[in-house]
Short mmCIF file of C-alpha atoms and ligand atoms in Angstrom, two decimals:
data_model
loop_
_atom_site.label_atom_id
_atom_site.label_comp_id
_atom_site.label_asym_id
_atom_site.label_seq_id
_atom_site.Cartn_x
_atom_site.Cartn_y
_atom_site.Cartn_z
CA MET A 1 -26.27 -3.64 1.31
CA THR A 2 -25.77 -7.66 1.24
CA PHE A 3 -22.51 -9.13 0.54
CA GLU A 4 -22.95 -12.10 -1.69
CA PRO A 5 -20.00 -14.32 -1.68
CA LEU A 6 -18.74 -14.52 -5.59
CA SER A 7 -19.38 -18.19 -7.03
CA ALA A 8 -15.84 -18.24 -8.13
CA ASP A 9 -14.72 -17.83 -4.29
CA PHE A 10 -15.54 -21.88 -4.25
CA PHE A 11 -13.96 -22.21 -0.77
CA GLY A 12 -15.62 -19.43 0.76
CA TYR A 13 -12.66 -17.37 1.90
CA SER A 14 -14.43 -14.20 1.88
CA GLU A 15 -15.90 -15.33 5.33
CA LEU A 16 -12.56 -14.31 6.47
CA LEU A 17 -13.80 -11.00 6.46
CA SER A 18 -15.54 -8.78 8.84
CA SER A 19 -19.36 -7.98 8.41
CA GLU A 20 -17.90 -4.17 8.30
CA GLU A 21 -15.28 -5.33 5.46
CA LYS A 22 -18.14 -7.19 3.36
CA GLU A 23 -20.88 -4.35 3.48
CA ARG A 24 -17.50 -2.02 2.35
CA LEU A 25 -16.82 -4.61 -0.57
CA ALA A 26 -21.03 -4.85 -1.31
CA ALA A 27 -21.26 -1.01 -1.85
CA LEU A 28 -17.74 -1.01 -4.16
CA ARG A 29 -18.97 -4.07 -6.18
CA GLU A 30 -22.62 -2.30 -6.51
CA TYR A 31 -20.72 1.02 -7.82
CA LEU A 32 -18.39 -1.17 -10.28
CA GLU A 33 -21.27 -3.09 -11.84
CA ALA A 34 -23.42 -0.16 -11.99
CA GLU A 35 -21.03 2.66 -13.41
CA VAL A 36 -17.61 1.12 -14.37
CA LYS A 37 -18.43 -2.27 -15.72
CA PRO A 38 -20.92 -0.52 -18.60
CA ILE A 39 -18.07 1.60 -19.88
CA VAL A 40 -14.68 -0.23 -19.74
CA ASN A 41 -14.53 -2.20 -23.25
CA ASP A 42 -15.25 1.07 -24.55
CA LEU A 43 -12.69 3.29 -22.89
CA TRP A 44 -10.31 -0.13 -23.43
CA GLU A 45 -10.94 0.44 -27.31
CA ARG A 46 -10.38 3.84 -26.99
CA ALA A 47 -7.29 3.74 -24.52
CA GLU A 48 -9.03 6.43 -22.32
CA PHE A 49 -9.24 6.47 -18.51
CA PRO A 50 -12.29 7.56 -17.00
CA HIS A 51 -11.06 10.70 -14.59
CA GLN A 52 -14.66 10.66 -13.14
CA ILE A 53 -14.35 7.75 -10.97
CA ILE A 54 -11.54 9.27 -8.94
CA LYS A 55 -14.24 11.29 -6.93
CA ARG A 56 -16.14 8.13 -6.37
CA LEU A 57 -13.10 5.98 -5.84
CA ALA A 58 -12.10 8.41 -2.80
CA GLU A 59 -15.59 8.21 -1.38
CA LEU A 60 -15.65 4.65 -1.02
CA GLY A 61 -12.26 4.71 0.58
CA LEU A 62 -10.08 3.40 -1.81
CA TYR A 63 -7.11 5.55 -1.39
CA GLU A 64 -7.28 5.64 2.24
CA PHE A 65 -5.21 2.70 3.11
CA ALA A 66 -2.40 2.77 5.06
CA TRP A 67 0.82 1.59 3.80
CA LYS A 68 3.06 0.37 6.78
CA GLU A 69 6.28 -1.70 7.40
CA THR A 70 4.50 -2.83 10.79
CA SER A 71 1.97 -5.53 11.58
CA THR A 72 -0.90 -2.97 12.51
CA PHE A 73 -3.05 -1.70 9.69
CA GLU A 74 -5.74 0.39 9.68
CA ASN A 75 -7.61 -2.15 7.24
CA SER A 76 -6.53 -5.61 7.17
CA ALA A 77 -4.10 -6.72 4.05
CA VAL A 78 -7.19 -9.59 3.47
CA PHE A 79 -9.72 -6.91 3.11
CA ARG A 80 -7.12 -4.74 0.82
CA GLY A 81 -6.61 -7.57 -1.20
CA PHE A 82 -10.23 -8.43 -1.65
CA VAL A 83 -10.73 -5.14 -2.72
CA ALA A 84 -7.94 -5.54 -5.67
CA LEU A 85 -9.67 -8.53 -6.70
CA GLU A 86 -13.10 -6.82 -6.81
CA LEU A 87 -11.67 -4.01 -8.79
CA ALA A 88 -9.63 -6.46 -11.13
CA ARG A 89 -12.55 -8.98 -11.45
CA ILE A 90 -14.14 -5.92 -13.45
CA ASP A 91 -11.08 -4.22 -14.74
CA ALA A 92 -7.64 -4.80 -14.54
CA SER A 93 -6.80 -1.22 -15.53
CA VAL A 94 -9.14 0.44 -12.54
CA ALA A 95 -7.32 -1.83 -10.00
CA THR A 96 -4.00 -0.64 -11.34
CA HIS A 97 -4.95 2.93 -11.16
CA VAL A 98 -5.64 2.32 -7.41
CA GLY A 99 -2.28 0.11 -7.23
CA VAL A 100 -0.18 2.91 -8.63
CA HIS A 101 -1.69 5.54 -6.57
CA ASN A 102 -2.74 4.40 -3.18
CA GLY A 103 0.06 1.65 -3.26
CA LEU A 104 2.84 2.63 -4.86
CA ALA A 105 2.79 6.80 -4.61
CA MET A 106 0.93 6.66 -1.28
CA GLY A 107 2.73 3.89 0.04
CA SER A 108 6.28 5.60 -0.88
CA ILE A 109 5.75 8.64 0.90
CA SER A 110 4.48 6.13 3.98
CA VAL A 111 7.07 4.11 3.83
CA ALA A 112 9.86 6.52 3.25
CA GLY A 113 8.47 10.16 3.65
CA SER A 114 8.81 11.94 7.37
CA ALA A 115 5.99 12.72 9.59
CA GLU A 116 5.71 16.34 7.82
CA GLN A 117 5.50 14.59 4.39
CA ARG A 118 2.65 12.04 5.05
CA ALA A 119 0.75 14.82 7.04
CA GLU A 120 1.37 17.42 3.72
CA TRP A 121 0.61 14.65 0.95
CA LEU A 122 -1.62 11.86 2.38
CA PRO A 123 -4.90 13.37 2.97
CA LYS A 124 -4.69 15.22 -0.05
CA MET A 125 -3.98 12.13 -2.10
CA ALA A 126 -6.80 10.24 0.20
CA THR A 127 -9.56 12.45 -1.16
CA GLY A 128 -8.27 12.22 -4.95
CA GLU A 129 -7.55 15.89 -4.69
CA VAL A 130 -3.81 15.07 -5.67
CA THR A 131 -2.85 12.31 -7.56
CA GLY A 132 0.20 10.25 -7.79
CA ALA A 133 2.67 8.11 -10.00
CA PHE A 134 5.69 6.04 -9.15
CA GLY A 135 8.61 6.55 -11.34
CA LEU A 136 11.17 3.44 -11.09
CA THR A 137 11.47 1.83 -14.38
CA GLU A 138 13.46 3.52 -16.86
CA PRO A 139 14.08 2.91 -20.40
CA ASP A 140 17.41 1.19 -20.12
CA SER A 141 16.35 -0.29 -16.54
CA GLY A 142 13.55 -2.83 -15.83
CA SER A 143 14.30 -5.84 -14.18
CA ASP A 144 17.60 -4.37 -12.55
CA SER A 145 16.35 -1.28 -11.46
CA ALA A 146 18.00 -2.03 -8.25
CA GLN A 147 21.65 -1.37 -9.59
CA GLY A 148 20.76 -0.26 -13.06
CA LEU A 149 18.88 3.03 -12.48
CA ARG A 150 20.48 6.07 -14.80
CA THR A 151 18.40 9.07 -13.66
CA VAL A 152 20.76 10.94 -11.37
CA ALA A 153 20.17 13.67 -8.62
CA THR A 154 22.55 16.04 -7.98
CA ARG A 155 22.68 18.28 -4.37
CA ASP A 156 22.85 21.90 -5.39
CA GLY A 157 22.39 23.89 -2.09
CA ASP A 158 19.33 23.26 -0.54
CA ASP A 159 18.00 21.61 -3.79
CA TRP A 160 18.45 18.54 -5.84
CA ILE A 161 18.35 18.69 -9.64
CA LEU A 162 17.37 15.81 -11.57
CA ASN A 163 18.38 14.23 -14.71
CA GLY A 164 16.97 11.29 -16.61
CA SER A 165 14.34 9.34 -18.12
CA LYS A 166 11.52 6.92 -16.95
CA ARG A 167 9.29 4.65 -18.55
CA TRP A 168 6.06 2.91 -18.33
CA ILE A 169 4.68 5.26 -15.26
CA GLY A 170 1.36 4.54 -14.75
CA ASN A 171 -1.10 7.59 -14.09
CA ALA A 172 1.85 9.73 -15.40
CA THR A 173 -0.04 11.62 -18.27
CA PHE A 174 -2.38 13.35 -15.44
CA SER A 175 -0.47 12.92 -12.06
CA ASP A 176 0.17 15.72 -10.05
CA ILE A 177 3.02 14.34 -8.41
CA THR A 178 5.20 11.74 -9.38
CA ILE A 179 7.51 9.91 -7.00
CA ILE A 180 10.90 9.79 -8.99
CA TRP A 181 13.91 7.21 -7.65
CA ALA A 182 17.27 8.43 -8.66
CA LYS A 183 20.72 7.84 -7.78
CA SER A 184 22.50 10.29 -5.70
CA ALA A 185 25.57 11.70 -7.65
CA GLU A 186 26.77 11.95 -3.86
CA ASP A 187 26.67 8.71 -2.42
CA GLY A 188 25.59 6.72 -5.31
CA GLN A 189 22.60 5.35 -3.41
CA VAL A 190 18.75 5.39 -5.07
CA LYS A 191 16.78 8.31 -3.06
CA GLY A 192 12.91 9.10 -3.81
CA PHE A 193 11.63 12.44 -4.52
CA ILE A 194 8.38 13.97 -4.62
CA VAL A 195 8.09 15.92 -8.22
CA LYS A 196 5.17 18.40 -8.80
CA THR A 197 4.55 17.49 -12.18
CA ASP A 198 4.26 21.07 -13.36
CA THR A 199 8.04 21.52 -12.51
CA PRO A 200 10.04 22.80 -15.43
CA GLY A 201 11.95 20.55 -17.18
CA TYR A 202 9.56 17.41 -16.23
CA THR A 203 7.50 16.10 -19.17
CA ALA A 204 5.59 13.15 -19.34
CA THR A 205 4.26 11.70 -23.00
CA LYS A 206 1.39 9.21 -23.03
CA ILE A 207 3.08 5.59 -24.43
CA GLU A 208 0.65 4.75 -27.41
CA GLY A 209 0.02 1.34 -29.05
CA LYS A 210 -0.47 -0.66 -25.76
CA GLN A 211 -2.08 -4.00 -26.43
CA ALA A 212 -3.01 -4.70 -22.63
CA LEU A 213 -4.25 -2.20 -19.55
CA ARG A 214 -5.28 0.13 -22.57
CA ILE A 215 -7.30 2.05 -19.76
CA VAL A 216 -3.93 2.94 -17.79
CA GLN A 217 -2.28 6.00 -18.59
CA ASN A 218 1.60 5.04 -19.21
CA ALA A 219 3.87 7.59 -19.74
CA ASP A 220 7.44 8.18 -20.85
CA ILE A 221 8.89 10.85 -18.40
CA THR A 222 11.99 12.90 -19.49
CA LEU A 223 13.75 14.74 -16.44
CA GLU A 224 15.56 17.88 -17.65
CA ASN A 225 17.15 20.05 -14.84
CA VAL A 226 14.41 19.50 -12.77
CA ARG A 227 14.86 21.39 -9.60
CA VAL A 228 13.61 19.86 -6.61
CA PRO A 229 14.01 20.95 -2.76
CA GLU A 230 15.40 18.68 -0.18
CA ALA A 231 12.10 18.94 1.23
CA MET A 232 10.41 17.31 -0.93
CA ARG A 233 13.25 14.42 -0.86
CA LEU A 234 11.73 11.41 0.96
CA GLN A 235 13.41 11.99 4.25
CA ASN A 236 13.75 8.07 5.33
CA GLY A 237 14.52 6.68 1.85
CA ASN A 238 18.04 6.45 1.70
CA SER A 239 19.01 3.43 -0.46
CA PHE A 240 17.28 0.86 -2.82
CA ARG A 241 16.21 -1.09 0.42
CA ASP A 242 13.63 1.48 1.08
CA THR A 243 12.24 1.55 -2.55
CA ALA A 244 12.12 -2.44 -2.47
CA ALA A 245 10.35 -2.23 1.33
CA VAL A 246 7.22 -0.61 -0.75
CA LEU A 247 7.06 -3.09 -3.64
CA ARG A 248 6.89 -5.66 -0.71
CA LEU A 249 3.74 -4.20 0.26
CA THR A 250 2.45 -3.86 -2.80
CA ARG A 251 3.49 -7.18 -4.83
CA ALA A 252 0.97 -9.27 -2.95
CA GLU A 253 -1.92 -7.06 -4.58
CA VAL A 254 -0.96 -7.29 -7.81
CA ALA A 255 -1.14 -11.43 -7.24
CA TRP A 256 -4.85 -10.48 -5.79
CA ALA A 257 -5.79 -8.58 -9.05
CA ALA A 258 -4.41 -11.42 -11.12
CA VAL A 259 -7.09 -13.64 -9.17
CA GLY A 260 -9.60 -11.11 -9.88
CA ASN A 261 -8.70 -10.73 -13.76
CA SER A 262 -8.99 -14.80 -13.78
CA ILE A 263 -12.52 -14.37 -12.22
CA GLY A 264 -13.45 -11.69 -14.67
CA ALA A 265 -12.77 -13.79 -17.29
CA TYR A 266 -14.19 -17.21 -15.73
CA ASP A 267 -17.51 -15.94 -14.44
CA ALA A 268 -17.68 -14.20 -18.53
CA ALA A 269 -17.13 -17.80 -19.72
CA VAL A 270 -19.79 -19.55 -17.68
CA ARG A 271 -22.25 -16.95 -18.61
CA TYR A 272 -21.68 -17.56 -22.33
CA THR A 273 -21.19 -21.65 -22.39
CA LYS A 274 -24.29 -22.16 -20.70
CA GLN A 275 -26.30 -19.71 -23.31
CA ARG A 276 -24.52 -20.46 -26.48
CA VAL A 277 -25.98 -23.43 -28.05
CA GLN A 278 -24.00 -26.10 -30.47
CA PHE A 279 -25.01 -29.58 -31.74
CA GLY A 280 -28.52 -28.46 -30.25
CA LYS A 281 -27.47 -28.16 -26.47
CA PRO A 282 -25.71 -25.65 -24.51
CA ILE A 283 -21.94 -25.91 -24.87
CA ALA A 284 -21.52 -25.96 -21.24
CA SER A 285 -23.22 -29.28 -21.38
CA HIS A 286 -19.90 -30.83 -22.92
CA GLN A 287 -17.55 -32.62 -21.25
CA LEU A 288 -14.49 -30.94 -22.94
CA ILE A 289 -16.22 -27.52 -21.86
CA GLN A 290 -16.65 -28.08 -18.42
CA ASP A 291 -13.02 -29.10 -18.17
CA LEU A 292 -11.79 -25.50 -19.27
CA LEU A 293 -13.95 -24.19 -16.81
CA VAL A 294 -13.35 -26.53 -13.86
CA LYS A 295 -9.35 -26.42 -14.33
CA SER A 296 -9.85 -22.37 -14.57
CA LEU A 297 -11.88 -22.54 -11.03
CA GLY A 298 -9.11 -24.78 -9.89
CA ASN A 299 -6.23 -22.23 -10.80
CA ILE A 300 -8.44 -19.36 -9.10
CA THR A 301 -9.17 -21.51 -5.74
CA ALA A 302 -5.18 -22.43 -5.42
CA SER A 303 -4.19 -18.78 -6.35
CA LEU A 304 -6.65 -17.34 -4.05
CA GLY A 305 -5.67 -19.64 -1.36
CA MET A 306 -2.11 -18.27 -1.53
CA VAL A 307 -2.81 -14.60 -1.66
CA VAL A 308 -5.33 -14.68 1.39
CA GLN A 309 -2.48 -16.45 3.44
CA VAL A 310 0.45 -13.95 2.03
CA SER A 311 -2.01 -11.20 3.17
CA LYS A 312 -2.58 -12.94 6.51
CA MET A 313 1.02 -13.35 7.20
CA LEU A 314 1.39 -9.48 6.25
CA ASP A 315 -1.33 -8.67 9.03
CA GLU A 316 0.76 -10.78 11.18
CA GLY A 317 4.48 -9.14 10.31
CA THR A 318 5.64 -12.39 8.92
CA GLN A 319 5.40 -11.63 5.44
CA ARG A 320 9.09 -11.67 3.72
CA ASP A 321 10.03 -10.55 -0.11
CA GLU A 322 9.95 -14.30 -1.10
CA HIS A 323 6.39 -14.55 0.07
CA SER A 324 5.11 -11.80 -1.88
CA ALA A 325 7.33 -12.93 -4.59
CA LEU A 326 5.78 -16.32 -4.75
CA ALA A 327 2.43 -15.31 -4.67
CA LYS A 328 2.81 -13.07 -7.49
CA ALA A 329 5.08 -15.14 -9.69
CA TYR A 330 2.39 -18.28 -8.88
CA ALA A 331 -0.97 -16.26 -9.33
CA THR A 332 0.05 -14.36 -12.74
CA ALA A 333 1.15 -17.71 -14.25
CA ARG A 334 -1.89 -19.19 -13.38
CA MET A 335 -3.89 -16.28 -14.33
CA ARG A 336 -2.42 -16.65 -17.87
CA GLU A 337 -3.41 -20.08 -18.52
CA THR A 338 -6.96 -19.24 -16.83
CA VAL A 339 -7.78 -16.34 -19.24
CA ALA A 340 -6.66 -18.62 -22.20
CA TRP A 341 -8.52 -21.28 -21.41
CA CYS A 342 -11.84 -19.15 -20.78
CA ARG A 343 -10.95 -17.45 -24.07
CA GLU A 344 -10.90 -20.83 -25.75
CA ALA A 345 -14.45 -21.79 -24.20
CA LEU A 346 -15.59 -18.90 -26.19
CA GLY A 347 -14.54 -19.70 -29.46
CA GLY A 348 -14.19 -16.55 -32.07
CA ASN A 349 -16.35 -14.42 -29.59
CA GLY A 350 -13.15 -14.74 -27.26
CA ILE A 351 -11.32 -12.35 -28.93
CA VAL A 352 -14.07 -9.66 -29.26
CA LEU A 353 -14.54 -6.98 -26.34
CA GLU A 354 -18.04 -7.14 -26.26
CA TYR A 355 -17.50 -10.58 -24.36
CA ASP A 356 -15.51 -9.44 -21.82
CA VAL A 357 -12.89 -12.32 -21.85
CA ALA A 358 -10.72 -10.56 -24.55
CA ARG A 359 -10.14 -7.42 -22.20
CA HIS A 360 -9.10 -9.83 -19.34
CA PHE A 361 -7.11 -12.02 -21.90
CA ALA A 362 -5.02 -9.46 -23.15
CA ASP A 363 -4.43 -7.29 -19.39
CA ALA A 364 -2.85 -10.36 -18.11
CA GLU A 365 -0.16 -10.25 -20.01
CA ALA A 366 1.04 -6.66 -18.34
CA LEU A 367 -0.24 -8.06 -14.85
CA TYR A 368 2.43 -10.86 -15.36
CA SER A 369 5.17 -8.52 -16.34
CA TYR A 370 4.93 -5.79 -13.93
CA GLU A 371 5.93 -5.02 -10.45
CA GLY A 372 8.56 -7.86 -11.06
CA THR A 373 8.61 -10.07 -14.04
CA ARG A 374 7.92 -14.05 -13.24
CA GLU A 375 11.43 -14.63 -13.82
CA MET A 376 12.43 -12.01 -11.24
CA ASN A 377 10.23 -13.18 -8.62
CA THR A 378 11.26 -16.72 -9.07
CA LEU A 379 14.66 -15.36 -8.40
CA ILE A 380 13.88 -13.95 -5.31
CA VAL A 381 12.57 -17.29 -4.24
CA GLY A 382 15.12 -19.38 -5.73
CA ARG A 383 17.77 -17.02 -3.80
CA LYS A 384 15.91 -17.86 -0.54
CA ILE A 385 15.52 -21.88 -0.90
CA THR A 386 18.59 -22.42 -2.49
CA GLY A 387 20.82 -19.63 -0.98
CA PHE A 388 22.17 -18.92 -4.14
CA ALA A 389 21.43 -15.24 -5.88
CA ALA A 390 21.18 -16.25 -9.37
CA PHE A 391 20.02 -12.70 -10.94
CA VAL A 392 23.26 -12.11 -13.18
C1 LIG B 1 1.76 -1.88 -18.01
C2 LIG B 1 2.38 -1.55 -17.22
C3 LIG B 1 2.40 -0.87 -15.99
C4 LIG B 1 3.76 -0.34 -15.68
N1 LIG B 1 3.70 0.63 -14.61
C5 LIG B 1 4.88 1.00 -14.05
C6 LIG B 1 4.71 2.37 -13.11
O1 LIG B 1 3.66 2.77 -12.67
N2 LIG B 1 6.14 2.35 -12.74
C7 LIG B 1 7.44 1.84 -12.66
O2 LIG B 1 8.31 2.18 -12.18
N3 LIG B 1 7.17 0.93 -13.60
C8 LIG B 1 6.09 0.35 -14.15
N4 LIG B 1 6.09 -0.89 -15.23
C9 LIG B 1 7.47 -1.38 -15.43
C10 LIG B 1 7.57 -3.01 -15.21
O3 LIG B 1 7.85 -2.99 -13.86
C11 LIG B 1 8.51 -3.24 -15.83
O4 LIG B 1 8.15 -3.39 -17.21
C12 LIG B 1 9.16 -4.60 -15.50
O5 LIG B 1 9.94 -4.53 -14.07
C13 LIG B 1 10.03 -5.27 -16.38
O6 LIG B 1 10.81 -4.66 -16.98
P1 LIG B 1 11.29 -4.52 -18.74
O7 LIG B 1 9.87 -4.18 -19.08
O8 LIG B 1 12.14 -3.07 -18.61
O9 LIG B 1 11.87 -5.91 -18.81
P2 LIG B 1 13.19 -6.28 -18.93
O10 LIG B 1 13.93 -6.14 -17.42
O11 LIG B 1 14.08 -6.10 -19.85
O12 LIG B 1 12.82 -7.73 -18.98
C14 LIG B 1 12.89 -8.51 -20.20
C15 LIG B 1 12.76 -10.07 -19.91
O13 LIG B 1 14.25 -10.68 -19.43
C16 LIG B 1 13.94 -10.94 -18.45
N5 LIG B 1 15.06 -10.96 -17.43
C17 LIG B 1 15.82 -9.77 -17.22
N6 LIG B 1 16.95 -9.68 -16.45
C18 LIG B 1 16.54 -11.35 -15.97
C19 LIG B 1 17.50 -12.22 -15.78
N7 LIG B 1 18.60 -12.00 -14.63
N8 LIG B 1 17.41 -13.78 -15.62
C20 LIG B 1 16.32 -14.26 -16.29
N9 LIG B 1 15.40 -13.61 -17.09
C21 LIG B 1 15.81 -12.01 -17.05
C22 LIG B 1 12.68 -10.72 -17.99
O14 LIG B 1 11.87 -11.62 -16.69
C23 LIG B 1 11.62 -10.67 -18.88
O15 LIG B 1 10.97 -11.76 -19.20
C24 LIG B 1 4.86 -0.96 -15.57
C25 LIG B 1 4.66 -1.94 -17.28
C26 LIG B 1 3.77 -2.24 -17.58
C27 LIG B 1 3.89 -3.11 -18.73
#
């Protein structure tokens, strides 16, 4: 299988990949183009998740990435970034599904679980036999989850009793396990629990009416006296610092997905404007349309350079919170401009699903806000450069 660099990779960043990584990306791209792209607009309209893709994504190795807070990775962060880009270029919801299962859920077990917990859960999750979700956000605690969680874990002998609610939890209408982050009634610290979703007292209800990432199955979760054995508490998750360690590893991936989502819109806009004829010639031959396309490519190229470097820093063990925060804030802000310019280039058809740009345009709004809004990521960087924490 031959790997062709994307035309939107204008400065040729994919040349950083090894030939084996390029082959894996080519196989992923072939599958996504053949099996996923043809169905996503319809699924988006119906707000349904294509469960059949789980088996194939597992076979392609997408759930196998190891998440560790060390500089040694089984796959380079740059390669993982390109995977997120390829997924989001076709569909940002599919990229989000992988980011939640492999990045956030498996990442929590990798980073905060014991060796026994990793051995028990990660192999089953890598094959797709077990699907995971990540429950941090609550109805009354989003940006302030470091301090504002209301879900409480109370120790009861060898068990913990969980009470509270979660909101926005991706994959959670069908996940087999959900990582629930809750405040301990004993020491007030945030702890993580691997909760089997068939545990009595656990209920997940799909959030209806979303106008972005409609294929992602987000749920409201209620926890009423949910009993979880101490053995299912993430043994190395002792405070919110450990939750933040998971987010630190996954945040840059969202920046990569933002670049992929932008490229999906850009590719569709280039294609369309070369075919659409007005005033007797293709609209792509008008200077003002070329301006929209070139500004979009500039945003994509600048963001791609930033995410490549931030992933190289992760591989080298030098990436800090403020680096991934800047990449996420910057790439998602540029994405928002880019998808709007691409939508504009299609005129009325820019708001019709069939022409692809509309989906990328709408999905951009969710990528912009999840895993830390632009404001929260700005405050993380602002704290670093000024020395003042301006969160409250
Ligand atoms: C599609 C989607 C999928 C998601 N998936 C998951 C998931 O799988 N698991 C999970 O746990 N969560 C998930 N989330 C939740 C997501 O992480 C939160 O939506 C996000 O952290 C923002 O929280 P909030 O929506 O409660 O907004 P709020 O925190 O209420 O913020 C609203 C606005 O106020 C701003 N704001 C808040 N505080 C400040 C401040 N101090 N200074 C300046 N501005 C401020 C914010 O930046 C934002 O613009 C998902 C969200 C979406 C939309």
